């Protein structure tokens, strides 16, 4: 939740609403990130994909100052991502208490940060991995009949709610489709024209999803 507020303030600042919004972001981060760029309150053992969302706010002070503290904090998040458990198909688990599960909202929580890291510091080495996360969701969780994406998929098909054939949850959750739309928009925006084919694929998925919701 804090990450959503931080990013909202950053967007307001970038849109010209006033320097106080950037100051608020920096003040918040100063209380969470130590001078070496470590984050003492980060809960590392939960492997909670929601925890990566706040990392997006670190790019603002890093771009404005270039101070190593902020680059270290970004790399701290990236190390957590590199250690995050995955399903057999390469998708991130939602969290350690939900093993082998992909949730739509997890794409928003991890992939925009992951992609921005790749564009700024990662040398575009992870784009294929990021796109695979989207393609796995499209393959496993999209219903051609309903033109909507199921909220979750248990790739082990062990949970009580999991369809024994597909592993999908029995329901659609509008909020998670909102997170999914935001993940598509943010990642398409982060990509530059050198990644046109990937950018175009994200826009196609965005159009497909929006049409399904409107229907």
PDB file of N, CA and C in Angstrom, residues 82-173:
ATOM      1  N   UNK A  82      15.894 -11.911  -7.216  1.00  0.00           N
ATOM      2  CA  UNK A  82      16.688 -13.011  -7.776  1.00  0.00           C
ATOM      3  C   UNK A  82      16.588 -14.272  -6.929  1.00  0.00           C
ATOM      4  N   UNK A  83      16.274 -14.118  -5.645  1.00  0.00           N
ATOM      5  CA  UNK A  83      16.134 -15.260  -4.741  1.00  0.00           C
ATOM      6  C   UNK A  83      14.685 -15.730  -4.600  1.00  0.00           C
ATOM      7  N   UNK A  84      13.759 -15.023  -5.224  1.00  0.00           N
ATOM      8  CA  UNK A  84      12.340 -15.321  -5.014  1.00  0.00           C
ATOM      9  C   UNK A  84      12.002 -16.701  -5.592  1.00  0.00           C
ATOM     10  N   UNK A  85      11.269 -17.532  -4.840  1.00  0.00           N
ATOM     11  CA  UNK A  85      10.897 -18.861  -5.348  1.00  0.00           C
ATOM     12  C   UNK A  85      10.037 -18.754  -6.606  1.00  0.00           C
ATOM     13  N   UNK A  86      10.142 -19.771  -7.447  1.00  0.00           N
ATOM     14  CA  UNK A  86       9.423 -19.774  -8.719  1.00  0.00           C
ATOM     15  C   UNK A  86       8.685 -21.090  -8.929  1.00  0.00           C
ATOM     16  N   UNK A  87       7.630 -20.998  -9.728  1.00  0.00           N
ATOM     17  CA  UNK A  87       6.943 -22.192 -10.209  1.00  0.00           C
ATOM     18  C   UNK A  87       7.828 -22.884 -11.248  1.00  0.00           C
ATOM     19  N   UNK A  88       7.468 -24.098 -11.600  1.00  0.00           N
ATOM     20  CA  UNK A  88       8.244 -24.844 -12.587  1.00  0.00           C
ATOM     21  C   UNK A  88       8.307 -24.133 -13.932  1.00  0.00           C
ATOM     22  N   UNK A  89       7.294 -23.317 -14.243  1.00  0.00           N
ATOM     23  CA  UNK A  89       7.275 -22.611 -15.527  1.00  0.00           C
ATOM     24  C   UNK A  89       8.051 -21.293 -15.505  1.00  0.00           C
ATOM     25  N   UNK A  90       8.648 -20.950 -14.357  1.00  0.00           N
ATOM     26  CA  UNK A  90       9.453 -19.736 -14.258  1.00  0.00           C
ATOM     27  C   UNK A  90       8.757 -18.556 -13.627  1.00  0.00           C
ATOM     28  N   UNK A  91       7.452 -18.631 -13.398  1.00  0.00           N
ATOM     29  CA  UNK A  91       6.731 -17.526 -12.763  1.00  0.00           C
ATOM     30  C   UNK A  91       7.018 -17.481 -11.269  1.00  0.00           C
ATOM     31  N   UNK A  92       7.014 -16.247 -10.721  1.00  0.00           N
ATOM     32  CA  UNK A  92       7.238 -16.081  -9.290  1.00  0.00           C
ATOM     33  C   UNK A  92       6.065 -16.657  -8.485  1.00  0.00           C
ATOM     34  N   UNK A  93       6.390 -17.321  -7.363  1.00  0.00           N
ATOM     35  CA  UNK A  93       5.350 -17.624  -6.380  1.00  0.00           C
ATOM     36  C   UNK A  93       4.790 -16.304  -5.860  1.00  0.00           C
ATOM     37  N   UNK A  94       3.520 -16.342  -5.417  1.00  0.00           N
ATOM     38  CA  UNK A  94       2.962 -15.114  -4.847  1.00  0.00           C
ATOM     39  C   UNK A  94       3.618 -14.796  -3.504  1.00  0.00           C
ATOM     40  N   UNK A  95       3.807 -15.769  -2.670  1.00  0.00           N
ATOM     41  CA  UNK A  95       4.561 -15.630  -1.432  1.00  0.00           C
ATOM     42  C   UNK A  95       4.808 -17.025  -0.870  1.00  0.00           C
ATOM     43  N   UNK A  96       5.623 -17.131   0.181  1.00  0.00           N
ATOM     44  CA  UNK A  96       6.019 -18.452   0.666  1.00  0.00           C
ATOM     45  C   UNK A  96       4.846 -19.245   1.228  1.00  0.00           C
ATOM     46  N   UNK A  97       3.826 -18.552   1.758  1.00  0.00           N
ATOM     47  CA  UNK A  97       2.665 -19.287   2.277  1.00  0.00           C
ATOM     48  C   UNK A  97       1.692 -19.659   1.161  1.00  0.00           C
ATOM     49  N   UNK A  98       1.948 -19.185  -0.076  1.00  0.00           N
ATOM     50  CA  UNK A  98       1.153 -19.564  -1.243  1.00  0.00           C
ATOM     51  C   UNK A  98       2.085 -20.155  -2.301  1.00  0.00           C
ATOM     52  N   UNK A  99       2.709 -21.304  -1.993  1.00  0.00           N
ATOM     53  CA  UNK A  99       3.698 -21.866  -2.916  1.00  0.00           C
ATOM     54  C   UNK A  99       3.073 -22.323  -4.223  1.00  0.00           C
ATOM     55  N   UNK A 100       3.832 -22.196  -5.293  1.00  0.00           N
ATOM     56  CA  UNK A 100       3.442 -22.657  -6.633  1.00  0.00           C
ATOM     57  C   UNK A 100       2.238 -21.904  -7.193  1.00  0.00           C
ATOM     58  N   UNK A 101       1.896 -20.764  -6.576  1.00  0.00           N
ATOM     59  CA  UNK A 101       0.712 -20.016  -7.003  1.00  0.00           C
ATOM     60  C   UNK A 101       1.096 -18.725  -7.728  1.00  0.00           C
ATOM     61  N   UNK A 102       0.411 -18.457  -8.838  1.00  0.00           N
ATOM     62  CA  UNK A 102       0.534 -17.200  -9.569  1.00  0.00           C
ATOM     63  C   UNK A 102      -0.759 -16.429  -9.347  1.00  0.00           C
ATOM     64  N   UNK A 103      -0.644 -15.178  -8.931  1.00  0.00           N
ATOM     65  CA  UNK A 103      -1.807 -14.304  -8.792  1.00  0.00           C
ATOM     66  C   UNK A 103      -1.650 -13.137  -9.757  1.00  0.00           C
ATOM     67  N   UNK A 104      -2.744 -12.713 -10.345  1.00  0.00           N
ATOM     68  CA  UNK A 104      -2.674 -11.596 -11.288  1.00  0.00           C
ATOM     69  C   UNK A 104      -2.014 -10.363 -10.687  1.00  0.00           C
ATOM     70  N   UNK A 105      -2.365 -10.047  -9.435  1.00  0.00           N
ATOM     71  CA  UNK A 105      -1.840  -8.825  -8.827  1.00  0.00           C
ATOM     72  C   UNK A 105      -0.330  -8.892  -8.617  1.00  0.00           C
ATOM     73  N   UNK A 106       0.232 -10.095  -8.565  1.00  0.00           N
ATOM     74  CA  UNK A 106       1.669 -10.220  -8.406  1.00  0.00           C
ATOM     75  C   UNK A 106       2.455  -9.637  -9.562  1.00  0.00           C
ATOM     76  N   UNK A 107       1.854  -9.606 -10.748  1.00  0.00           N
ATOM     77  CA  UNK A 107       2.542  -9.023 -11.899  1.00  0.00           C
ATOM     78  C   UNK A 107       2.790  -7.537 -11.675  1.00  0.00           C
ATOM     79  N   UNK A 108       1.810  -6.853 -11.118  1.00  0.00           N
ATOM     80  CA  UNK A 108       1.986  -5.426 -10.825  1.00  0.00           C
ATOM     81  C   UNK A 108       3.002  -5.207  -9.714  1.00  0.00           C
ATOM     82  N   UNK A 109       2.994  -6.072  -8.719  1.00  0.00           N
ATOM     83  CA  UNK A 109       3.839  -5.858  -7.551  1.00  0.00           C
ATOM     84  C   UNK A 109       5.329  -6.031  -7.865  1.00  0.00           C
ATOM     85  N   UNK A 110       5.654  -6.869  -8.828  1.00  0.00           N
ATOM     86  CA  UNK A 110       7.068  -7.161  -9.091  1.00  0.00           C
ATOM     87  C   UNK A 110       7.579  -6.659 -10.429  1.00  0.00           C
ATOM     88  N   UNK A 111       6.802  -6.796 -11.499  1.00  0.00           N
ATOM     89  CA  UNK A 111       7.383  -6.639 -12.832  1.00  0.00           C
ATOM     90  C   UNK A 111       7.732  -5.201 -13.227  1.00  0.00           C
ATOM     91  N   UNK A 112       6.941  -4.175 -12.896  1.00  0.00           N
ATOM     92  CA  UNK A 112       7.390  -2.821 -13.248  1.00  0.00           C
ATOM     93  C   UNK A 112       8.726  -2.452 -12.590  1.00  0.00           C
ATOM     94  N   UNK A 113       8.902  -2.812 -11.307  1.00  0.00           N
ATOM     95  CA  UNK A 113      10.205  -2.564 -10.676  1.00  0.00           C
ATOM     96  C   UNK A 113      11.294  -3.369 -11.376  1.00  0.00           C
ATOM     97  N   UNK A 114      11.054  -4.648 -11.598  1.00  0.00           N
ATOM     98  CA  UNK A 114      12.017  -5.542 -12.240  1.00  0.00           C
ATOM     99  C   UNK A 114      12.433  -4.983 -13.598  1.00  0.00           C
ATOM    100  N   UNK A 115      11.471  -4.521 -14.375  1.00  0.00           N
ATOM    101  CA  UNK A 115      11.765  -3.991 -15.704  1.00  0.00           C
ATOM    102  C   UNK A 115      12.509  -2.660 -15.624  1.00  0.00           C
ATOM    103  N   UNK A 116      12.097  -1.775 -14.715  1.00  0.00           N
ATOM    104  CA  UNK A 116      12.795  -0.493 -14.606  1.00  0.00           C
ATOM    105  C   UNK A 116      14.244  -0.712 -14.175  1.00  0.00           C
ATOM    106  N   UNK A 117      14.450  -1.651 -13.259  1.00  0.00           N
ATOM    107  CA  UNK A 117      15.822  -2.005 -12.900  1.00  0.00           C
ATOM    108  C   UNK A 117      16.592  -2.445 -14.141  1.00  0.00           C
ATOM    109  N   UNK A 118      15.969  -3.275 -14.945  1.00  0.00           N
ATOM    110  CA  UNK A 118      16.644  -3.799 -16.126  1.00  0.00           C
ATOM    111  C   UNK A 118      17.014  -2.694 -17.103  1.00  0.00           C
ATOM    112  N   UNK A 119      16.135  -1.709 -17.230  1.00  0.00           N
ATOM    113  CA  UNK A 119      16.388  -0.615 -18.163  1.00  0.00           C
ATOM    114  C   UNK A 119      17.446   0.355 -17.629  1.00  0.00           C
ATOM    115  N   UNK A 120      17.495   0.549 -16.303  1.00  0.00           N
ATOM    116  CA  UNK A 120      18.383   1.550 -15.718  1.00  0.00           C
ATOM    117  C   UNK A 120      19.737   0.954 -15.323  1.00  0.00           C
ATOM    118  N   UNK A 121      19.716  -0.237 -14.699  1.00  0.00           N
ATOM    119  CA  UNK A 121      20.939  -0.804 -14.139  1.00  0.00           C
ATOM    120  C   UNK A 121      21.258  -2.207 -14.628  1.00  0.00           C
ATOM    121  N   UNK A 122      20.284  -2.895 -15.210  1.00  0.00           N
ATOM    122  CA  UNK A 122      20.453  -4.318 -15.494  1.00  0.00           C
ATOM    123  C   UNK A 122      20.895  -4.674 -16.886  1.00  0.00           C
ATOM    124  N   UNK A 123      21.099  -3.676 -17.742  1.00  0.00           N
ATOM    125  CA  UNK A 123      21.579  -3.960 -19.077  1.00  0.00           C
ATOM    126  C   UNK A 123      20.610  -4.763 -19.937  1.00  0.00           C
ATOM    127  N   UNK A 124      19.337  -4.677 -19.623  1.00  0.00           N
ATOM    128  CA  UNK A 124      18.291  -5.377 -20.398  1.00  0.00           C
ATOM    129  C   UNK A 124      18.533  -6.878 -20.481  1.00  0.00           C
ATOM    130  N   UNK A 125      19.056  -7.436 -19.412  1.00  0.00           N
ATOM    131  CA  UNK A 125      19.354  -8.859 -19.385  1.00  0.00           C
ATOM    132  C   UNK A 125      18.161  -9.723 -18.973  1.00  0.00           C
ATOM    133  N   UNK A 126      17.090  -9.089 -18.484  1.00  0.00           N
ATOM    134  CA  UNK A 126      15.984  -9.856 -17.897  1.00  0.00           C
ATOM    135  C   UNK A 126      14.666  -9.667 -18.635  1.00  0.00           C
ATOM    136  N   UNK A 127      14.699  -9.022 -19.788  1.00  0.00           N
ATOM    137  CA  UNK A 127      13.450  -8.728 -20.500  1.00  0.00           C
ATOM    138  C   UNK A 127      12.705 -10.013 -20.863  1.00  0.00           C
ATOM    139  N   UNK A 128      13.425 -11.016 -21.320  1.00  0.00           N
ATOM    140  CA  UNK A 128      12.772 -12.277 -21.697  1.00  0.00           C
ATOM    141  C   UNK A 128      12.093 -12.921 -20.489  1.00  0.00           C
ATOM    142  N   UNK A 129      12.741 -12.849 -19.332  1.00  0.00           N
ATOM    143  CA  UNK A 129      12.158 -13.404 -18.114  1.00  0.00           C
ATOM    144  C   UNK A 129      10.890 -12.659 -17.737  1.00  0.00           C
ATOM    145  N   UNK A 130      10.921 -11.339 -17.865  1.00  0.00           N
ATOM    146  CA  UNK A 130       9.752 -10.518 -17.536  1.00  0.00           C
ATOM    147  C   UNK A 130       8.599 -10.833 -18.483  1.00  0.00           C
ATOM    148  N   UNK A 131       8.894 -10.916 -19.762  1.00  0.00           N
ATOM    149  CA  UNK A 131       7.835 -11.216 -20.727  1.00  0.00           C
ATOM    150  C   UNK A 131       7.263 -12.614 -20.510  1.00  0.00           C
ATOM    151  N   UNK A 132       8.103 -13.546 -20.094  1.00  0.00           N
ATOM    152  CA  UNK A 132       7.620 -14.908 -19.836  1.00  0.00           C
ATOM    153  C   UNK A 132       6.581 -14.923 -18.729  1.00  0.00           C
ATOM    154  N   UNK A 133       6.749 -14.034 -17.728  1.00  0.00           N
ATOM    155  CA  UNK A 133       5.774 -13.956 -16.640  1.00  0.00           C
ATOM    156  C   UNK A 133       4.391 -13.562 -17.182  1.00  0.00           C
ATOM    157  N   UNK A 134       4.378 -12.600 -18.120  1.00  0.00           N
ATOM    158  CA  UNK A 134       3.107 -12.212 -18.744  1.00  0.00           C
ATOM    159  C   UNK A 134       2.549 -13.339 -19.608  1.00  0.00           C
ATOM    160  N   UNK A 135       3.411 -13.981 -20.365  1.00  0.00           N
ATOM    161  CA  UNK A 135       2.943 -15.047 -21.269  1.00  0.00           C
ATOM    162  C   UNK A 135       2.410 -16.242 -20.483  1.00  0.00           C
ATOM    163  N   UNK A 136       3.011 -16.550 -19.353  1.00  0.00           N
ATOM    164  CA  UNK A 136       2.507 -17.651 -18.528  1.00  0.00           C
ATOM    165  C   UNK A 136       1.093 -17.368 -18.040  1.00  0.00           C
ATOM    166  N   UNK A 137       0.853 -16.132 -17.631  1.00  0.00           N
ATOM    167  CA  UNK A 137      -0.488 -15.750 -17.174  1.00  0.00           C
ATOM    168  C   UNK A 137      -1.490 -15.841 -18.324  1.00  0.00           C
ATOM    169  N   UNK A 138      -1.094 -15.353 -19.489  1.00  0.00           N
ATOM    170  CA  UNK A 138      -2.001 -15.425 -20.645  1.00  0.00           C
ATOM    171  C   UNK A 138      -2.331 -16.873 -20.989  1.00  0.00           C
ATOM    172  N   UNK A 139      -1.347 -17.742 -20.927  1.00  0.00           N
ATOM    173  CA  UNK A 139      -1.539 -19.149 -21.294  1.00  0.00           C
ATOM    174  C   UNK A 139      -2.376 -19.895 -20.267  1.00  0.00           C
ATOM    175  N   UNK A 140      -2.116 -19.656 -18.978  1.00  0.00           N
ATOM    176  CA  UNK A 140      -2.725 -20.460 -17.925  1.00  0.00           C
ATOM    177  C   UNK A 140      -4.033 -19.901 -17.396  1.00  0.00           C
ATOM    178  N   UNK A 141      -4.198 -18.578 -17.404  1.00  0.00           N
ATOM    179  CA  UNK A 141      -5.266 -17.965 -16.616  1.00  0.00           C
ATOM    180  C   UNK A 141      -6.312 -17.226 -17.433  1.00  0.00           C
ATOM    181  N   UNK A 142      -6.104 -17.087 -18.737  1.00  0.00           N
ATOM    182  CA  UNK A 142      -7.085 -16.386 -19.562  1.00  0.00           C
ATOM    183  C   UNK A 142      -8.161 -17.355 -20.039  1.00  0.00           C
ATOM    184  N   UNK A 143      -9.424 -16.946 -19.906  1.00  0.00           N
ATOM    185  CA  UNK A 143     -10.551 -17.742 -20.370  1.00  0.00           C
ATOM    186  C   UNK A 143     -11.018 -17.214 -21.719  1.00  0.00           C
ATOM    187  N   UNK A 144     -10.882 -18.010 -22.757  1.00  0.00           N
ATOM    188  CA  UNK A 144     -11.368 -17.602 -24.078  1.00  0.00           C
ATOM    189  C   UNK A 144     -12.886 -17.400 -24.063  1.00  0.00           C
ATOM    190  N   UNK A 145     -13.572 -18.226 -23.280  1.00  0.00           N
ATOM    191  CA  UNK A 145     -15.031 -18.122 -23.224  1.00  0.00           C
ATOM    192  C   UNK A 145     -15.477 -16.815 -22.563  1.00  0.00           C
ATOM    193  N   UNK A 146     -14.904 -16.507 -21.408  1.00  0.00           N
ATOM    194  CA  UNK A 146     -15.318 -15.328 -20.645  1.00  0.00           C
ATOM    195  C   UNK A 146     -14.565 -14.062 -21.074  1.00  0.00           C
ATOM    196  N   UNK A 147     -13.430 -14.243 -21.753  1.00  0.00           N
ATOM    197  CA  UNK A 147     -12.557 -13.123 -22.139  1.00  0.00           C
ATOM    198  C   UNK A 147     -12.078 -12.344 -20.915  1.00  0.00           C
ATOM    199  N   UNK A 148     -11.828 -13.071 -19.840  1.00  0.00           N
ATOM    200  CA  UNK A 148     -11.305 -12.529 -18.592  1.00  0.00           C
ATOM    201  C   UNK A 148     -10.204 -13.456 -18.086  1.00  0.00           C
ATOM    202  N   UNK A 149      -9.406 -12.945 -17.172  1.00  0.00           N
ATOM    203  CA  UNK A 149      -8.346 -13.759 -16.569  1.00  0.00           C
ATOM    204  C   UNK A 149      -8.730 -14.141 -15.143  1.00  0.00           C
ATOM    205  N   UNK A 150      -8.570 -15.426 -14.840  1.00  0.00           N
ATOM    206  CA  UNK A 150      -8.834 -15.876 -13.471  1.00  0.00           C
ATOM    207  C   UNK A 150      -7.866 -15.208 -12.505  1.00  0.00           C
ATOM    208  N   UNK A 151      -8.301 -15.098 -11.252  1.00  0.00           N
ATOM    209  CA  UNK A 151      -7.485 -14.388 -10.274  1.00  0.00           C
ATOM    210  C   UNK A 151      -6.175 -15.111  -9.992  1.00  0.00           C
ATOM    211  N   UNK A 152      -6.209 -16.424  -9.872  1.00  0.00           N
ATOM    212  CA  UNK A 152      -5.020 -17.149  -9.430  1.00  0.00           C
ATOM    213  C   UNK A 152      -4.928 -18.501 -10.119  1.00  0.00           C
ATOM    214  N   UNK A 153      -3.718 -19.037 -10.094  1.00  0.00           N
ATOM    215  CA  UNK A 153      -3.490 -20.381 -10.610  1.00  0.00           C
ATOM    216  C   UNK A 153      -2.515 -21.087  -9.681  1.00  0.00           C
ATOM    217  N   UNK A 154      -2.918 -22.258  -9.193  1.00  0.00           N
ATOM    218  CA  UNK A 154      -2.016 -23.108  -8.424  1.00  0.00           C
ATOM    219  C   UNK A 154      -1.405 -24.112  -9.395  1.00  0.00           C
ATOM    220  N   UNK A 155      -0.151 -23.889  -9.758  1.00  0.00           N
ATOM    221  CA  UNK A 155       0.466 -24.746 -10.777  1.00  0.00           C
ATOM    222  C   UNK A 155       0.677 -26.170 -10.280  1.00  0.00           C
ATOM    223  N   UNK A 156       0.625 -26.384  -8.949  1.00  0.00           N
ATOM    224  CA  UNK A 156       0.715 -27.742  -8.410  1.00  0.00           C
ATOM    225  C   UNK A 156      -0.652 -28.427  -8.358  1.00  0.00           C
ATOM    226  N   UNK A 157      -1.721 -27.628  -8.511  1.00  0.00           N
ATOM    227  CA  UNK A 157      -3.106 -28.124  -8.516  1.00  0.00           C
ATOM    228  C   UNK A 157      -3.466 -28.838  -7.210  1.00  0.00           C
ATOM    229  N   UNK A 158      -2.886 -28.373  -6.101  1.00  0.00           N
ATOM    230  CA  UNK A 158      -3.116 -28.999  -4.804  1.00  0.00           C
ATOM    231  C   UNK A 158      -4.119 -28.248  -3.937  1.00  0.00           C
ATOM    232  N   UNK A 159      -4.301 -26.940  -4.168  1.00  0.00           N
ATOM    233  CA  UNK A 159      -5.194 -26.170  -3.316  1.00  0.00           C
ATOM    234  C   UNK A 159      -6.646 -26.597  -3.526  1.00  0.00           C
ATOM    235  N   UNK A 160      -7.449 -26.445  -2.469  1.00  0.00           N
ATOM    236  CA  UNK A 160      -8.846 -26.871  -2.533  1.00  0.00           C
ATOM    237  C   UNK A 160      -9.624 -26.127  -3.604  1.00  0.00           C
ATOM    238  N   UNK A 161      -9.189 -24.903  -3.903  1.00  0.00           N
ATOM    239  CA  UNK A 161      -9.930 -24.093  -4.876  1.00  0.00           C
ATOM    240  C   UNK A 161      -9.459 -24.316  -6.303  1.00  0.00           C
ATOM    241  N   UNK A 162      -8.372 -25.041  -6.480  1.00  0.00           N
ATOM    242  CA  UNK A 162      -7.758 -25.166  -7.805  1.00  0.00           C
ATOM    243  C   UNK A 162      -8.501 -26.167  -8.677  1.00  0.00           C
ATOM    244  N   UNK A 163      -8.813 -25.761  -9.896  1.00  0.00           N
ATOM    245  CA  UNK A 163      -9.377 -26.689 -10.874  1.00  0.00           C
ATOM    246  C   UNK A 163      -8.371 -27.811 -11.125  1.00  0.00           C
ATOM    247  N   UNK A 164      -8.841 -29.042 -11.108  1.00  0.00           N
ATOM    248  CA  UNK A 164      -7.929 -30.178 -11.203  1.00  0.00           C
ATOM    249  C   UNK A 164      -7.281 -30.307 -12.572  1.00  0.00           C
ATOM    250  N   UNK A 165      -7.866 -29.665 -13.571  1.00  0.00           N
ATOM    251  CA  UNK A 165      -7.287 -29.706 -14.914  1.00  0.00           C
ATOM    252  C   UNK A 165      -6.381 -28.509 -15.186  1.00  0.00           C
ATOM    253  N   UNK A 166      -6.838 -27.325 -14.788  1.00  0.00           N
ATOM    254  CA  UNK A 166      -6.109 -26.095 -15.128  1.00  0.00           C
ATOM    255  C   UNK A 166      -5.328 -25.497 -13.972  1.00  0.00           C
ATOM    256  N   UNK A 167      -5.726 -25.806 -12.735  1.00  0.00           N
ATOM    257  CA  UNK A 167      -5.127 -25.193 -11.559  1.00  0.00           C
ATOM    258  C   UNK A 167      -5.694 -23.825 -11.225  1.00  0.00           C
ATOM    259  N   UNK A 168      -6.594 -23.299 -12.054  1.00  0.00           N
ATOM    260  CA  UNK A 168      -7.119 -21.944 -11.854  1.00  0.00           C
ATOM    261  C   UNK A 168      -8.138 -21.880 -10.736  1.00  0.00           C
ATOM    262  N   UNK A 169      -8.247 -20.715 -10.129  1.00  0.00           N
ATOM    263  CA  UNK A 169      -9.291 -20.447  -9.155  1.00  0.00           C
ATOM    264  C   UNK A 169     -10.641 -20.425  -9.870  1.00  0.00           C
ATOM    265  N   UNK A 170     -11.736 -20.602  -9.139  1.00  0.00           N
ATOM    266  CA  UNK A 170     -13.054 -20.658  -9.793  1.00  0.00           C
ATOM    267  C   UNK A 170     -13.639 -19.293 -10.109  1.00  0.00           C
ATOM    268  N   UNK A 171     -12.968 -18.210  -9.702  1.00  0.00           N
ATOM    269  CA  UNK A 171     -13.596 -16.896  -9.822  1.00  0.00           C
ATOM    270  C   UNK A 171     -12.680 -15.884 -10.497  1.00  0.00           C
ATOM    271  N   UNK A 172     -13.309 -14.819 -10.971  1.00  0.00           N
ATOM    272  CA  UNK A 172     -12.601 -13.646 -11.480  1.00  0.00           C
ATOM    273  C   UNK A 172     -12.692 -12.558 -10.417  1.00  0.00           C
ATOM    274  N   UNK A 173     -11.636 -11.790 -10.253  1.00  0.00           N
ATOM    275  CA  UNK A 173     -11.603 -10.744  -9.227  1.00  0.00           C
ATOM    276  C   UNK A 173     -11.273  -9.439  -9.921  1.00  0.00           C
TER     277      UNK A 173
END
